[in-house]
CSV table of C-alpha atoms in Angstrom, one decimal:
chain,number,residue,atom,x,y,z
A,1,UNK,CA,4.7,-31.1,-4.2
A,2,UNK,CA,3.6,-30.6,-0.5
A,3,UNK,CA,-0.2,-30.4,-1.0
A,4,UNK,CA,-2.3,-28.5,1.6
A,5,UNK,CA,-5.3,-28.6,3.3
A,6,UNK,CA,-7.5,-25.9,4.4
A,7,UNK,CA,-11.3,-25.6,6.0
A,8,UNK,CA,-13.6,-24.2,2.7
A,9,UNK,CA,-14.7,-21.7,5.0
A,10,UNK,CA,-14.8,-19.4,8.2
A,11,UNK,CA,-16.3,-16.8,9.5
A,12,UNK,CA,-14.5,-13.7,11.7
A,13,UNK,CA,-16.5,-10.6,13.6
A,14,UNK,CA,-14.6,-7.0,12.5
A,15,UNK,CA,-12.1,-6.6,15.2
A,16,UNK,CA,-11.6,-9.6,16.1
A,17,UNK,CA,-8.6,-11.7,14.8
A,18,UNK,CA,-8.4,-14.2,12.1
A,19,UNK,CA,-7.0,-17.5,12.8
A,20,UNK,CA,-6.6,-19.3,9.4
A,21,UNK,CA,-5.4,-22.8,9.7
A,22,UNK,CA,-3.6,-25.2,7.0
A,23,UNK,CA,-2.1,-28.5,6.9
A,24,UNK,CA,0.9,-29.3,5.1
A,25,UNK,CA,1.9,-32.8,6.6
A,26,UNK,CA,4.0,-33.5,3.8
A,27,UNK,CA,6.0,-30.7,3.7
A,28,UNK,CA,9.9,-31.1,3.0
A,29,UNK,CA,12.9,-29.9,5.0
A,30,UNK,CA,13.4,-27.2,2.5
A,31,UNK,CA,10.0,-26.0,1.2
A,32,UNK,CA,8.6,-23.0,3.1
A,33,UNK,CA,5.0,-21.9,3.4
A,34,UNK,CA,3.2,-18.9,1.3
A,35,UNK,CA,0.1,-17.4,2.2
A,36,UNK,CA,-1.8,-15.4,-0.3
A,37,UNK,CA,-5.3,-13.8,-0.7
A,38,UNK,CA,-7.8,-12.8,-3.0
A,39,UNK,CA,-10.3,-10.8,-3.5
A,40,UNK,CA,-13.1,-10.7,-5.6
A,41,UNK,CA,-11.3,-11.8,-8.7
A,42,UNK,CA,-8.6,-10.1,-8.7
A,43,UNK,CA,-5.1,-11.1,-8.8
A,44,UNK,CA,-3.6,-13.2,-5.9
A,45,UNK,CA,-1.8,-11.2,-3.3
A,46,UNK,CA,1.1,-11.8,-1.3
A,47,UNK,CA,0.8,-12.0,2.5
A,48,UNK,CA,3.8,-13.5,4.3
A,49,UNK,CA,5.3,-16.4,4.1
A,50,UNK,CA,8.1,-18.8,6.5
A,51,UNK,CA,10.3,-21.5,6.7
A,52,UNK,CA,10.1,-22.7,10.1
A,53,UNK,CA,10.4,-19.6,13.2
A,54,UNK,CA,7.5,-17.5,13.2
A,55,UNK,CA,6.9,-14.4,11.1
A,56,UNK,CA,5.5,-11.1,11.0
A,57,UNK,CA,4.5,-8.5,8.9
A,58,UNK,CA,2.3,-5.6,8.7
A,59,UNK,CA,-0.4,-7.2,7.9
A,60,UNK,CA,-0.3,-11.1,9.1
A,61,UNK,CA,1.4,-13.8,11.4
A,62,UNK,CA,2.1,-16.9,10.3
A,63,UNK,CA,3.1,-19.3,13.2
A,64,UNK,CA,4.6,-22.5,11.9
A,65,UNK,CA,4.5,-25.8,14.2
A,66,UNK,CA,7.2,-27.1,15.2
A,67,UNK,CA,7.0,-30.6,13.3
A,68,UNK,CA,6.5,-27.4,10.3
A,69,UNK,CA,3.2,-29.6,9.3
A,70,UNK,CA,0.5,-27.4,9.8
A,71,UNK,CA,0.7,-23.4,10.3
A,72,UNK,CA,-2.1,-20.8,10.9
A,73,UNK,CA,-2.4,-17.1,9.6
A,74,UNK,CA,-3.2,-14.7,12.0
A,75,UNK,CA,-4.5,-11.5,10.9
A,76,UNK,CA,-5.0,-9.6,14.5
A,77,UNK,CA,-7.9,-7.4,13.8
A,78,UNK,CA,-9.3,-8.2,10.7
A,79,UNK,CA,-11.6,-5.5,9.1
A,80,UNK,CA,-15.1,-6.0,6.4
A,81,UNK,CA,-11.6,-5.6,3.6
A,82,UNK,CA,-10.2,-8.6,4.6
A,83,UNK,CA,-12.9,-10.5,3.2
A,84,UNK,CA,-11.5,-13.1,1.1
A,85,UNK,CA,-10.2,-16.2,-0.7
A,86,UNK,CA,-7.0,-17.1,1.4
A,87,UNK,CA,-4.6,-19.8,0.2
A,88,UNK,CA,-1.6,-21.5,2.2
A,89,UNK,CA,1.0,-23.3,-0.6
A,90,UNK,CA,4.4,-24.7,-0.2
A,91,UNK,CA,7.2,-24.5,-2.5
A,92,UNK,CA,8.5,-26.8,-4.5
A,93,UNK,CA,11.8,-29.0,-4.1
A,94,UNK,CA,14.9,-27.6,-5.9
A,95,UNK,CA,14.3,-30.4,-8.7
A,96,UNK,CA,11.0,-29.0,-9.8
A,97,UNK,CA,11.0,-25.1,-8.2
A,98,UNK,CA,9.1,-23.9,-11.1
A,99,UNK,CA,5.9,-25.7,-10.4
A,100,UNK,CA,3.4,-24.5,-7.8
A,101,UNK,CA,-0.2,-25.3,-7.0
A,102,UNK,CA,-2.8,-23.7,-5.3
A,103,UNK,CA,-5.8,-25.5,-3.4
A,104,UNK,CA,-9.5,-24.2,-2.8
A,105,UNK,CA,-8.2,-22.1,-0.3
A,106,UNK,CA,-10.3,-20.6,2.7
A,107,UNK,CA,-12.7,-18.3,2.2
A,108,UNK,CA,-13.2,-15.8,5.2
A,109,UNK,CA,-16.1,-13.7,6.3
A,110,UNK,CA,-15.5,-10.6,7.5
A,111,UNK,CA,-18.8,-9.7,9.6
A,112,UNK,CA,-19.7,-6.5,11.7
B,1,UNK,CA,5.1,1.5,-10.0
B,2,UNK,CA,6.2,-2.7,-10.2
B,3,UNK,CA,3.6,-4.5,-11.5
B,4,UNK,CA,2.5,-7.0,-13.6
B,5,UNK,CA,0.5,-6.4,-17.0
B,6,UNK,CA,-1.9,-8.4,-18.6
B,7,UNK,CA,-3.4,-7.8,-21.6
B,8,UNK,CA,-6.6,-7.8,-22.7
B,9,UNK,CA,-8.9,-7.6,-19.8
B,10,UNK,CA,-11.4,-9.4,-21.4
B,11,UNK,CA,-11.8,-11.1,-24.6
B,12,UNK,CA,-14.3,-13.2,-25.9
B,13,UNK,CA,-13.8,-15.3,-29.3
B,14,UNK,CA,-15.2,-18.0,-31.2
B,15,UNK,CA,-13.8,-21.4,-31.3
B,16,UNK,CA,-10.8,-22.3,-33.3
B,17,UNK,CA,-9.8,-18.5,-33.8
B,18,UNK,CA,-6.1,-18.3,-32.8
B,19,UNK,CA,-5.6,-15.4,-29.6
B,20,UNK,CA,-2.6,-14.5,-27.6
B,21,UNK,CA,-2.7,-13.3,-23.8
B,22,UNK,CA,0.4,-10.7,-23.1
B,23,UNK,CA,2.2,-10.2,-19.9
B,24,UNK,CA,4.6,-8.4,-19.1
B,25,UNK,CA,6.5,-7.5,-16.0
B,26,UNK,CA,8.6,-4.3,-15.0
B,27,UNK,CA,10.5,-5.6,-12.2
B,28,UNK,CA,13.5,-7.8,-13.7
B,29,UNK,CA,11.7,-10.7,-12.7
B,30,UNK,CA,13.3,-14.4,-13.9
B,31,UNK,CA,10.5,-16.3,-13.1
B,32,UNK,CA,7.0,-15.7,-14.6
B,33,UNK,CA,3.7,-18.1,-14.5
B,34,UNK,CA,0.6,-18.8,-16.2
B,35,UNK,CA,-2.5,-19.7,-14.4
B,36,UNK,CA,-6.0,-20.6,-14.9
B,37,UNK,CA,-9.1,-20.0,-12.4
B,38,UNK,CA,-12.1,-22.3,-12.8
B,39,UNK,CA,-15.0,-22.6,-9.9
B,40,UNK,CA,-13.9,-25.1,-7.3
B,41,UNK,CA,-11.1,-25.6,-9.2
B,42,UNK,CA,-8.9,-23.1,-7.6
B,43,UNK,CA,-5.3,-21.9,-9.2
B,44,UNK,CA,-3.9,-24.0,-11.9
B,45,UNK,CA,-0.6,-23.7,-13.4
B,46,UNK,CA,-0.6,-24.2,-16.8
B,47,UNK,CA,3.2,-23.3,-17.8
B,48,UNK,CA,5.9,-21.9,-16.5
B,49,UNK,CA,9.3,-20.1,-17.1
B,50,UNK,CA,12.5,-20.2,-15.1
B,51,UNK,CA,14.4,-17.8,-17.3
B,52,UNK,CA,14.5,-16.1,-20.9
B,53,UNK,CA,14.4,-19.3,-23.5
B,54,UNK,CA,13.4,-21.5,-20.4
B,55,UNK,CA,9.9,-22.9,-20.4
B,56,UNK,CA,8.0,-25.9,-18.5
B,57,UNK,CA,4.2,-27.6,-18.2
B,58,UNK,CA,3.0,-26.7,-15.4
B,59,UNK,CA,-0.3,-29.0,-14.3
B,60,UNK,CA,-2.7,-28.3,-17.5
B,61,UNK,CA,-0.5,-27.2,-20.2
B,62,UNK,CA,-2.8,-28.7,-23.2
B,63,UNK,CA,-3.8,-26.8,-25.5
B,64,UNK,CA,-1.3,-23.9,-24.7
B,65,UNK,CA,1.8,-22.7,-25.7
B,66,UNK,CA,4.1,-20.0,-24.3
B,67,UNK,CA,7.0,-18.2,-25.3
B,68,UNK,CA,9.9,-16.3,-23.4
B,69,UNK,CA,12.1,-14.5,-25.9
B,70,UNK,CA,12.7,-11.4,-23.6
B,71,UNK,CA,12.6,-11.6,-19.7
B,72,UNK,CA,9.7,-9.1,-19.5
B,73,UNK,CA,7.5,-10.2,-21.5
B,74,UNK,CA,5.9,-14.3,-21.4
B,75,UNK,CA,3.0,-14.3,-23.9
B,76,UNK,CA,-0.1,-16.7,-23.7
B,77,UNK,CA,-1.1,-18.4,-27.2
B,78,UNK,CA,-4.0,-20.2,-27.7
B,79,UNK,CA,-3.8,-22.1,-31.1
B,80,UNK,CA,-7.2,-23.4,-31.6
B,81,UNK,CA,-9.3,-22.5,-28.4
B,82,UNK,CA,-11.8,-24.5,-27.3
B,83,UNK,CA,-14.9,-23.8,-25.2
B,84,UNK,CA,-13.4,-25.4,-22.1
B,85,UNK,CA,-10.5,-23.1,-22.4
B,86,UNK,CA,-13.2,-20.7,-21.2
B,87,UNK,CA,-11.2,-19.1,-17.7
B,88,UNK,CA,-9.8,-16.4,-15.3
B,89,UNK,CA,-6.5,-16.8,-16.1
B,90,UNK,CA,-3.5,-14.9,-14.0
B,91,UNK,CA,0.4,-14.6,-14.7
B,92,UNK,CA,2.8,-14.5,-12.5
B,93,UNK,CA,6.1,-13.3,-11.7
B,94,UNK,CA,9.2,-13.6,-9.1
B,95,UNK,CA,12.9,-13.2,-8.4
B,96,UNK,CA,14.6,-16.2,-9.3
B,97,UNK,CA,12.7,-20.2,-8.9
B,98,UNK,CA,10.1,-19.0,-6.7
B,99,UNK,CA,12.0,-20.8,-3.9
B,100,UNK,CA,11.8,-18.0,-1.5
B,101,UNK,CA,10.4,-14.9,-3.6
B,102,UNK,CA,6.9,-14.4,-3.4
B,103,UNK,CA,4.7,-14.4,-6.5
B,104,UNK,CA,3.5,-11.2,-8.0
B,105,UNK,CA,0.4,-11.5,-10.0
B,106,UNK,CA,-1.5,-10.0,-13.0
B,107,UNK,CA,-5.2,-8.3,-12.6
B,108,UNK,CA,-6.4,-11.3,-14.7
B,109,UNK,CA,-7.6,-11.8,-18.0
B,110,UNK,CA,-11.5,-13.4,-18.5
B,111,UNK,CA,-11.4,-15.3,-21.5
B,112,UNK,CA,-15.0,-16.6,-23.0
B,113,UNK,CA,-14.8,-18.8,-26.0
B,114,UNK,CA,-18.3,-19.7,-27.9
């Protein structure tokens, strides 16, 4: 598996947007990048995810570089409920697509 | 309303005593996932399922066993549990390998064994 690497930590003023960084230097042709969050503990939840252009969604960006090793979620004006524990993964190769791993993931401060 | 359903909540048991953790998923999924959450551990996959009668180890399977004799329903067991076995744990579901479907999770189930 692609493993990824993310800052423990950042801080964000409401308003403002979110720039969440992660490096995937590993990542193969094939794999494409998730982001999810969570909050509190509750379960995971989805955000967006891409193989190589750019996406967005109605509630993130995710801009992919173009070597596809790192990428950074953008969430444009984040609010005190976007507070949380985000995680980047990659999918697997087709030999092993069942397995998945998450890191620590970022945890992101929401302040007023 | 597609979800994901774990059941119990929380449970809290003594060591050895044998417990199962349902899930069960309305959305046709093939896929489906068990995870565990420890501090500064972050998500681990403990098995996994690629279709009905189809199950893998994920990274910390011991100690576990799963089952998947219907395509809605993958079942945690716990034979013998163990202190350590102490955890959030989440399942998960998707369309197809997870290649490109995103991962639908459970509200979690905290286990405490003493």
């Amino acid at each position: 598996d692609a493993k990824t690497t993310q800052p423990t930590s950042m801080d964000c003023a409401e308003g403002r947007a979110a720039n969440l960084p992660c490096n995937h230097s590993t990542i193969s042709g094939n794999e494409y990048v998730y982001w999810y969050r969570q909050i509190h503990s509750q379960g995971p939840q989805y955000i967006i995810h891409g193989l190589k252009n750019n996406e967005t969604n109605e509630m993130a960006s995710l801009i992919i570089t173009e070597d596809r090793k790192s990428s950074t979620l953008i969430l444009p004006h984040a609010t005190l409920r976007d507070t949380a524990v985000y995680y980047c993964i990659v999918r697997v190769s087709n030999t092993n697509a069942g397995k998945s791993t998450f890191g620590d993931g970022t945890t992101l401060t929401v302040k007023p | 309303e597609a979800q994901v359903t774990q059941n119990p909540r929380y449970l809290i048991t003594v060591t050895g005593k044998k417990l199962t953790v349902t899930c069960s998923q309305n959305m046709n999924h093939e896929y489906m996932s068990w995870y565990r959450q420890d501090p500064g551990l972050g998500l681990r996959q403990i098995y996994y399922s690629m279709n009905v009668e189809v199950t893998d180890k994920g990274d910390v399977p011991e100690g576990y066993k799963v089952s998947r004799k219907e395509k809605r329903n993958f079942p945690l067991i716990l034979e013998s549990p163990s202190p350590n076995q102490t955890s959030l744990y989440f399942c998960a579901s998707s369309f197809g390998g997870i290649f490109n479907s995103p991962l639908h999770f459970g509200n979690g189930t905290r286990l405490t064994v003493t």
